[in-house]
Short mmCIF file of C-alpha atoms in Angstrom, two decimals:
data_model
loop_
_atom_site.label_atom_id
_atom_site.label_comp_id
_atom_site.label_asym_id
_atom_site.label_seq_id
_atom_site.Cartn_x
_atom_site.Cartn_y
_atom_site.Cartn_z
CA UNK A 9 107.50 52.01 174.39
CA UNK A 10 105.16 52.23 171.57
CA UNK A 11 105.75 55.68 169.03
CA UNK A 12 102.75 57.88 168.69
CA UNK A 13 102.23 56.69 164.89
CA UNK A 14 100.15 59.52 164.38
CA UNK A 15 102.33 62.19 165.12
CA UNK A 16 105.36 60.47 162.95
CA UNK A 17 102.80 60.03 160.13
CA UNK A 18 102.48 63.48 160.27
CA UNK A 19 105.57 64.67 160.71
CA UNK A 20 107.15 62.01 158.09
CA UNK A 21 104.41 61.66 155.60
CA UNK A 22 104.31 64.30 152.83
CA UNK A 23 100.90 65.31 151.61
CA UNK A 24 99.75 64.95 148.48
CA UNK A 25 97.68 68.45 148.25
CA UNK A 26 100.82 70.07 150.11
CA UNK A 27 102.43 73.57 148.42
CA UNK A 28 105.44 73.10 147.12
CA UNK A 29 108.35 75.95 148.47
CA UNK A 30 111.42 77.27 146.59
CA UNK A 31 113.47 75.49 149.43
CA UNK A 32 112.06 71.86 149.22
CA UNK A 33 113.66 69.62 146.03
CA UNK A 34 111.61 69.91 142.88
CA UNK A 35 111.20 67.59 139.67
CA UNK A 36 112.51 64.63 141.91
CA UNK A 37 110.09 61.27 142.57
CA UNK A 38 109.33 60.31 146.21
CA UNK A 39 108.60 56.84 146.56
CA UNK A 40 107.16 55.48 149.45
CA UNK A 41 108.00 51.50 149.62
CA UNK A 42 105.43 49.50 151.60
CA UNK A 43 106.44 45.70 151.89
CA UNK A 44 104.14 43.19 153.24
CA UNK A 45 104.10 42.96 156.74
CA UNK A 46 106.14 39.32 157.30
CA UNK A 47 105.45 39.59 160.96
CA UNK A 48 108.49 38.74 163.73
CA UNK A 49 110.08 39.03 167.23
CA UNK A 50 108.71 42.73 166.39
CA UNK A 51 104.94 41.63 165.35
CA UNK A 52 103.48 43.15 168.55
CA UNK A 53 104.24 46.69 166.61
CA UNK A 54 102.00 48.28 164.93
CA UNK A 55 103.93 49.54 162.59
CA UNK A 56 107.51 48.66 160.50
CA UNK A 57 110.12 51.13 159.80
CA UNK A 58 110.38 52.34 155.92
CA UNK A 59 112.29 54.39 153.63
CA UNK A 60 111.79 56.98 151.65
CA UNK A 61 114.34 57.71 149.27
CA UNK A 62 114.33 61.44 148.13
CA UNK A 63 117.42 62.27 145.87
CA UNK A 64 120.19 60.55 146.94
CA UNK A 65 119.55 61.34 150.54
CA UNK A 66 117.09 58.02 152.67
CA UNK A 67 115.57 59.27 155.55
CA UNK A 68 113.75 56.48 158.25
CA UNK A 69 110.19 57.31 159.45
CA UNK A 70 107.42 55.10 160.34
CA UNK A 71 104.02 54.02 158.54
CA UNK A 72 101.18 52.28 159.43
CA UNK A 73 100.26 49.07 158.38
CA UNK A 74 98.10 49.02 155.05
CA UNK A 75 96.10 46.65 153.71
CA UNK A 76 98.07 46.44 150.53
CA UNK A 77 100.90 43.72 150.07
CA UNK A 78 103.15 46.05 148.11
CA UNK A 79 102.14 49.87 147.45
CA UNK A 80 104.26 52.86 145.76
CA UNK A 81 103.14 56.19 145.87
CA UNK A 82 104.56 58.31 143.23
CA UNK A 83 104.67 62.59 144.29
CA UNK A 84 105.74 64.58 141.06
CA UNK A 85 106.41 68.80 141.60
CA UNK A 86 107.78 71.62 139.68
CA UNK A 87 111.58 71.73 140.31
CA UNK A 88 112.90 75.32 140.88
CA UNK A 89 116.09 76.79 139.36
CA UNK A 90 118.97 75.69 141.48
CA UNK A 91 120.84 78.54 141.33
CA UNK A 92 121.34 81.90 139.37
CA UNK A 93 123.27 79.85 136.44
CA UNK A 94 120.44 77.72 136.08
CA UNK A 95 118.34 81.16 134.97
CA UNK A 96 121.42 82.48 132.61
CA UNK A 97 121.75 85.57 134.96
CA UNK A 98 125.22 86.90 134.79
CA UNK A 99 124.71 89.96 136.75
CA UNK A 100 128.25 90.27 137.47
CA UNK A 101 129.14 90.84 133.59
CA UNK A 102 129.23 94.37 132.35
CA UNK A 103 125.80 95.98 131.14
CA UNK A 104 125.73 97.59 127.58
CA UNK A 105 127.82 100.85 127.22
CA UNK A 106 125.55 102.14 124.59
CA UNK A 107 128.31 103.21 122.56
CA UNK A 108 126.54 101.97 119.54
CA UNK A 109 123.69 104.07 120.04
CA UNK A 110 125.81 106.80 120.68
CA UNK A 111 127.32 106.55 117.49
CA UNK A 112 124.25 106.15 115.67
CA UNK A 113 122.97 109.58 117.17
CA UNK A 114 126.38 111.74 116.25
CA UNK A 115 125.58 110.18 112.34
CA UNK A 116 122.12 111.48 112.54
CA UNK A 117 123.31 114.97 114.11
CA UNK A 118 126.17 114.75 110.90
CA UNK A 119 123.25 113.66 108.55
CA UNK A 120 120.72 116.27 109.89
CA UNK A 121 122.77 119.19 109.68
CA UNK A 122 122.99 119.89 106.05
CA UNK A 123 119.52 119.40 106.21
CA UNK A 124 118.99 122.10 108.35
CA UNK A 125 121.13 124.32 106.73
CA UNK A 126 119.72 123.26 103.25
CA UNK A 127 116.16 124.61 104.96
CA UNK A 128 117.55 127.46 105.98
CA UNK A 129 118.84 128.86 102.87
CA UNK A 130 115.64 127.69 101.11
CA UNK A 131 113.95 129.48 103.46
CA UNK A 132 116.08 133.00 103.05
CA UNK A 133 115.80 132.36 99.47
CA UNK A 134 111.44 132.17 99.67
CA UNK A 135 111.82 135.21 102.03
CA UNK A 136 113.85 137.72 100.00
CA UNK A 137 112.25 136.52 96.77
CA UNK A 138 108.87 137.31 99.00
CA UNK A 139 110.35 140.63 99.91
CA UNK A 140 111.46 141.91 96.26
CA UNK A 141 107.85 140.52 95.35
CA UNK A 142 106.21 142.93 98.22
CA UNK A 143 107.85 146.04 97.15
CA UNK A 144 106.56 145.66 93.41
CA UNK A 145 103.48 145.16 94.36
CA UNK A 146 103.48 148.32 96.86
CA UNK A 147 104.89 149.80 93.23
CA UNK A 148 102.32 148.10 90.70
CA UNK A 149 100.07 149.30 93.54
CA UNK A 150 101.16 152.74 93.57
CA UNK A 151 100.92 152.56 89.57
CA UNK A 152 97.47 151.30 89.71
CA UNK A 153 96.36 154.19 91.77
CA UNK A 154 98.12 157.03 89.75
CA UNK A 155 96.81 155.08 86.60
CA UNK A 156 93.39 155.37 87.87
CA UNK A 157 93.37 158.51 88.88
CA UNK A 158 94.93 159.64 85.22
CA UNK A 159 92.64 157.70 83.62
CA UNK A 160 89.56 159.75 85.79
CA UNK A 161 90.89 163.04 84.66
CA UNK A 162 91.63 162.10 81.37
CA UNK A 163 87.83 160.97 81.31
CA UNK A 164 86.47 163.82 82.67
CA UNK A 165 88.72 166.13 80.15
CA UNK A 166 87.24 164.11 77.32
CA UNK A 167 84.07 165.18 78.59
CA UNK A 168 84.62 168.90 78.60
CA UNK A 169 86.54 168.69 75.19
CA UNK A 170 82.96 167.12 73.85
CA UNK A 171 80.72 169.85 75.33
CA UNK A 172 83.20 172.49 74.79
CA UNK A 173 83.65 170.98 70.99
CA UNK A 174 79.81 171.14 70.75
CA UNK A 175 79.50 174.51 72.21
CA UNK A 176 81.75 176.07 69.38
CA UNK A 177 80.30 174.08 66.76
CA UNK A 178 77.06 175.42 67.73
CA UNK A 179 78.42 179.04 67.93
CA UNK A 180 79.92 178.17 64.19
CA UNK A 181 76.52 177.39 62.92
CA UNK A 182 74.89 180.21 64.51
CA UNK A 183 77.53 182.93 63.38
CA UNK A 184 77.40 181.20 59.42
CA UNK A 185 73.86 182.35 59.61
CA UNK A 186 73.78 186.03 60.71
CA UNK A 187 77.05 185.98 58.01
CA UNK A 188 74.97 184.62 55.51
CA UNK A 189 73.06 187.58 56.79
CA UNK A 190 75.42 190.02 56.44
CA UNK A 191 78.00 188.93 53.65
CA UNK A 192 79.97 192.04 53.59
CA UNK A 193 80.63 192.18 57.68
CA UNK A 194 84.71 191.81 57.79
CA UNK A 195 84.20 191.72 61.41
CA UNK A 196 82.40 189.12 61.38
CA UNK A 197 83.96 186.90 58.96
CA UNK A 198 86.58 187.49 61.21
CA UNK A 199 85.13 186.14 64.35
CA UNK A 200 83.43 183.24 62.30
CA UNK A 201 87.18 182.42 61.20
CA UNK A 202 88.06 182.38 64.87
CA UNK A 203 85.27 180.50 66.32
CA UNK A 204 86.17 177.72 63.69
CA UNK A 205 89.78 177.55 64.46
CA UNK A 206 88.30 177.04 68.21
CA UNK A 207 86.41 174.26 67.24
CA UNK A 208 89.20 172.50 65.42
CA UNK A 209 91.81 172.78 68.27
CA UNK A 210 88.88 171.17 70.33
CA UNK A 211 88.52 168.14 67.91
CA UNK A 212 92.57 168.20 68.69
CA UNK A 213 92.35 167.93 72.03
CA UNK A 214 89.83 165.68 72.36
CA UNK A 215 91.76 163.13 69.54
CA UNK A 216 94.92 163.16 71.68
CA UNK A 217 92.74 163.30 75.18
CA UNK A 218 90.72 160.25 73.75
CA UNK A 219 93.49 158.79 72.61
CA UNK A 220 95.68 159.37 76.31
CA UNK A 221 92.48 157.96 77.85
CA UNK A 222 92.71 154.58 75.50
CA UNK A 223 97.14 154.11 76.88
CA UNK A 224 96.49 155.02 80.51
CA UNK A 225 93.08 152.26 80.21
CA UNK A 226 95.33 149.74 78.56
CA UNK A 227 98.32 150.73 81.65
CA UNK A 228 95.52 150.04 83.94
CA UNK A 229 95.01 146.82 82.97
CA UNK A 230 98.14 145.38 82.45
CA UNK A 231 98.76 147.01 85.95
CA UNK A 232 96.43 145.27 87.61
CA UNK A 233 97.33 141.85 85.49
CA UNK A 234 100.55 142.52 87.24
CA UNK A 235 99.55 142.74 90.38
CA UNK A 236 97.42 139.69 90.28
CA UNK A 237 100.17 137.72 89.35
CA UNK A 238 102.42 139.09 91.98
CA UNK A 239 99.60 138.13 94.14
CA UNK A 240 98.91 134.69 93.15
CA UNK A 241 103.44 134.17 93.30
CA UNK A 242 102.96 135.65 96.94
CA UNK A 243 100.61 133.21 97.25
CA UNK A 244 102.60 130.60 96.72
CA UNK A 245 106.06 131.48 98.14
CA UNK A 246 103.76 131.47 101.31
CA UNK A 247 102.36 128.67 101.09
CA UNK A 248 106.24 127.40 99.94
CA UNK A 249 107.64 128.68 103.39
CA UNK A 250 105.14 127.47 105.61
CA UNK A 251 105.62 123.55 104.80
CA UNK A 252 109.46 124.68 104.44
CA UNK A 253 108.83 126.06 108.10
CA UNK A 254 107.10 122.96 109.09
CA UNK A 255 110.08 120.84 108.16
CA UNK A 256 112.15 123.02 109.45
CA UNK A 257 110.49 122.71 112.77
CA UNK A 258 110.39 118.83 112.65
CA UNK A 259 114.11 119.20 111.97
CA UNK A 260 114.82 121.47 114.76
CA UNK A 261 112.42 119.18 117.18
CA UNK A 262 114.29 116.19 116.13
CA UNK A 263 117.84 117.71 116.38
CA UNK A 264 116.88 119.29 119.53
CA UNK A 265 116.04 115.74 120.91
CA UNK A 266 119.29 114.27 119.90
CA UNK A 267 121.19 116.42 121.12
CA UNK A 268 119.70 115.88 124.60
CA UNK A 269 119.90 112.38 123.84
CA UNK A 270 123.60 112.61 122.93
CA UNK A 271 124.37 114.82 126.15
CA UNK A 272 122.16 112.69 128.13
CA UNK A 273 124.60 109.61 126.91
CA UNK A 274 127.83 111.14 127.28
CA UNK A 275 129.00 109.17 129.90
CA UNK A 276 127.49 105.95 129.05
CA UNK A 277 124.44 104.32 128.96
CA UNK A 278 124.62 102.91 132.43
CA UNK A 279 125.70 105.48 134.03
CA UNK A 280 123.21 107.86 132.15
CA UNK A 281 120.03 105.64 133.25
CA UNK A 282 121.01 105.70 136.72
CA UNK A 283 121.35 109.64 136.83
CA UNK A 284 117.81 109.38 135.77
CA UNK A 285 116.87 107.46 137.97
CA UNK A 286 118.23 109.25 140.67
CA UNK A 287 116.73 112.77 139.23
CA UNK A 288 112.90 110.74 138.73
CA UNK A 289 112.85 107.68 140.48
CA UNK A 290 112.85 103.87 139.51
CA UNK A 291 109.24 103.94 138.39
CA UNK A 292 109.91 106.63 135.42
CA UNK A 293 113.33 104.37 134.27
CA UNK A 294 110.67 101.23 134.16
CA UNK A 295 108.11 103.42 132.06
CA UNK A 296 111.06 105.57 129.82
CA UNK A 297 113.37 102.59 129.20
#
């Protein structure tokens, strides 16, 4: 009985636009070896039986006859790993403990401590020296205000001591003339004599009101020279304890993240990953890790 050629040429014949499985050999030649047909007690057939040597393994199957005498067909495909050694996977060897790291985060806890504390104090220091700062002010303040008010009233005084001084020295004049009137009038030499002692402790009063106006001017100024200097250290201290409070804060942040780092790898790094895992899923391990 004849074979069905065509169905053993398709089931024996590997194509050459075939795609190429995991599970078929890989990086091997298959060579198809077509010798001349020499003819025989078998001529009648149609076809001869061949090899095909793939690996070490030859398998039979049968091929038409072809024109050509002698005819090698050459097949060349990727070759897969053979096994998991092949890829350097030794999943059964321990994964990283991340003891390392974990060391490397209780030095920068030790490290960032004194920091902290170094902030800290600067910042108490900036704060009290701000404090002391605010109550003379509230004082130079207070100062200022009492000055200024002095310095009103002494102004005002000076004032009356002019117009009053003026008054009597008017009165002086006019008396010297009704005297010069009346030379022999005791009574009113008398008065005359008064009127000018008036005048004089006037021009008294208004030397040591003129000159209490000039001290409680100068006060005033170096009062509020004071306070503008307490201002413009105020100033600064602030602006001082804000970027001291800024560092302070990165500080904080990063020993705050640390610490959660160093509690989160307490119990190893393996072990810590898959708790995470477990508490948000594989996708948020991919993304964090």
């Amino acid at each position: 009985m004849t074979p069905n050629l065509s169905s053993a040429r398709k089931r024996g014949r590997p194509s050459l636009n075939r795609n190429v499985t995991n599970s078929e050999p890989a990086d091997e030649i298959i060579a198809l070896g077509l010798p001349e047909n020499r003819g025989g007690d078998e001529g009648d057939k149609q076809s001869q039986d061949h090899r095909m040597t793939v690996g070490n393994q030859n398998c039979t199957f049968l091929q038409q006859d072809h024109p050509s005498k002698n005819m090698t067909i050459e097949i060349q495909v990727d070759k897969p790993p053979d096994d998991a050694a092949s890829l350097n996977l030794h999943l059964g060897q321990p994964q990283p403990s991340g003891n390392e790291f974990t060391e490397s985060l209780k030095a920068a806890l030790t490290g960032l401590k004194p920091q902290i504390e170094r902030l800290e104090q600067l910042l108490t220091s900036i704060n009290d020296e701000h404090r002391g700062l605010g109550a003379v002010r509230r004082s130079l303040y207070s100062s200022k205000d009492k000055l200024a008010k002095d310095l009103k009233k002494a102004q005002e005084c000076l004032i009356d001591v002019e117009e009053s001084t003026a008054t009597e020295e008017e009165i002086v004049r006019d008396l010297e003339g009704v005297y010069k009137k009346h030379p022999g009038d005791n009574k009113l030499r008398a008065f005359l004599d008064e009127r000018k002692k008036t005048v004089i402790e006037y021009q008294k009063v208004y030397i040591i009101v003129k000159s209490q106006l000039g001290k409680n001017s100068a006060e005033l100024s170096k009062t509020e020279s004071g306070i503008q200097s307490v201002n413009r250290r105020l100033g600064q201290l602030e602006a001082e304890r804000a970027e001291v409070m800024k560092e302070k804060e990165r500080a904080d942040k990063a020993m705050k993240s640390m610490m959660f780092m160093s509690q989160f790898m307490e119990r190893g790094w393996q072990v810590s990953v898959d708790r995470f895992g477990q508490a948000f899923g594989d996708e948020a391990v991919q993304t964090a890790f």
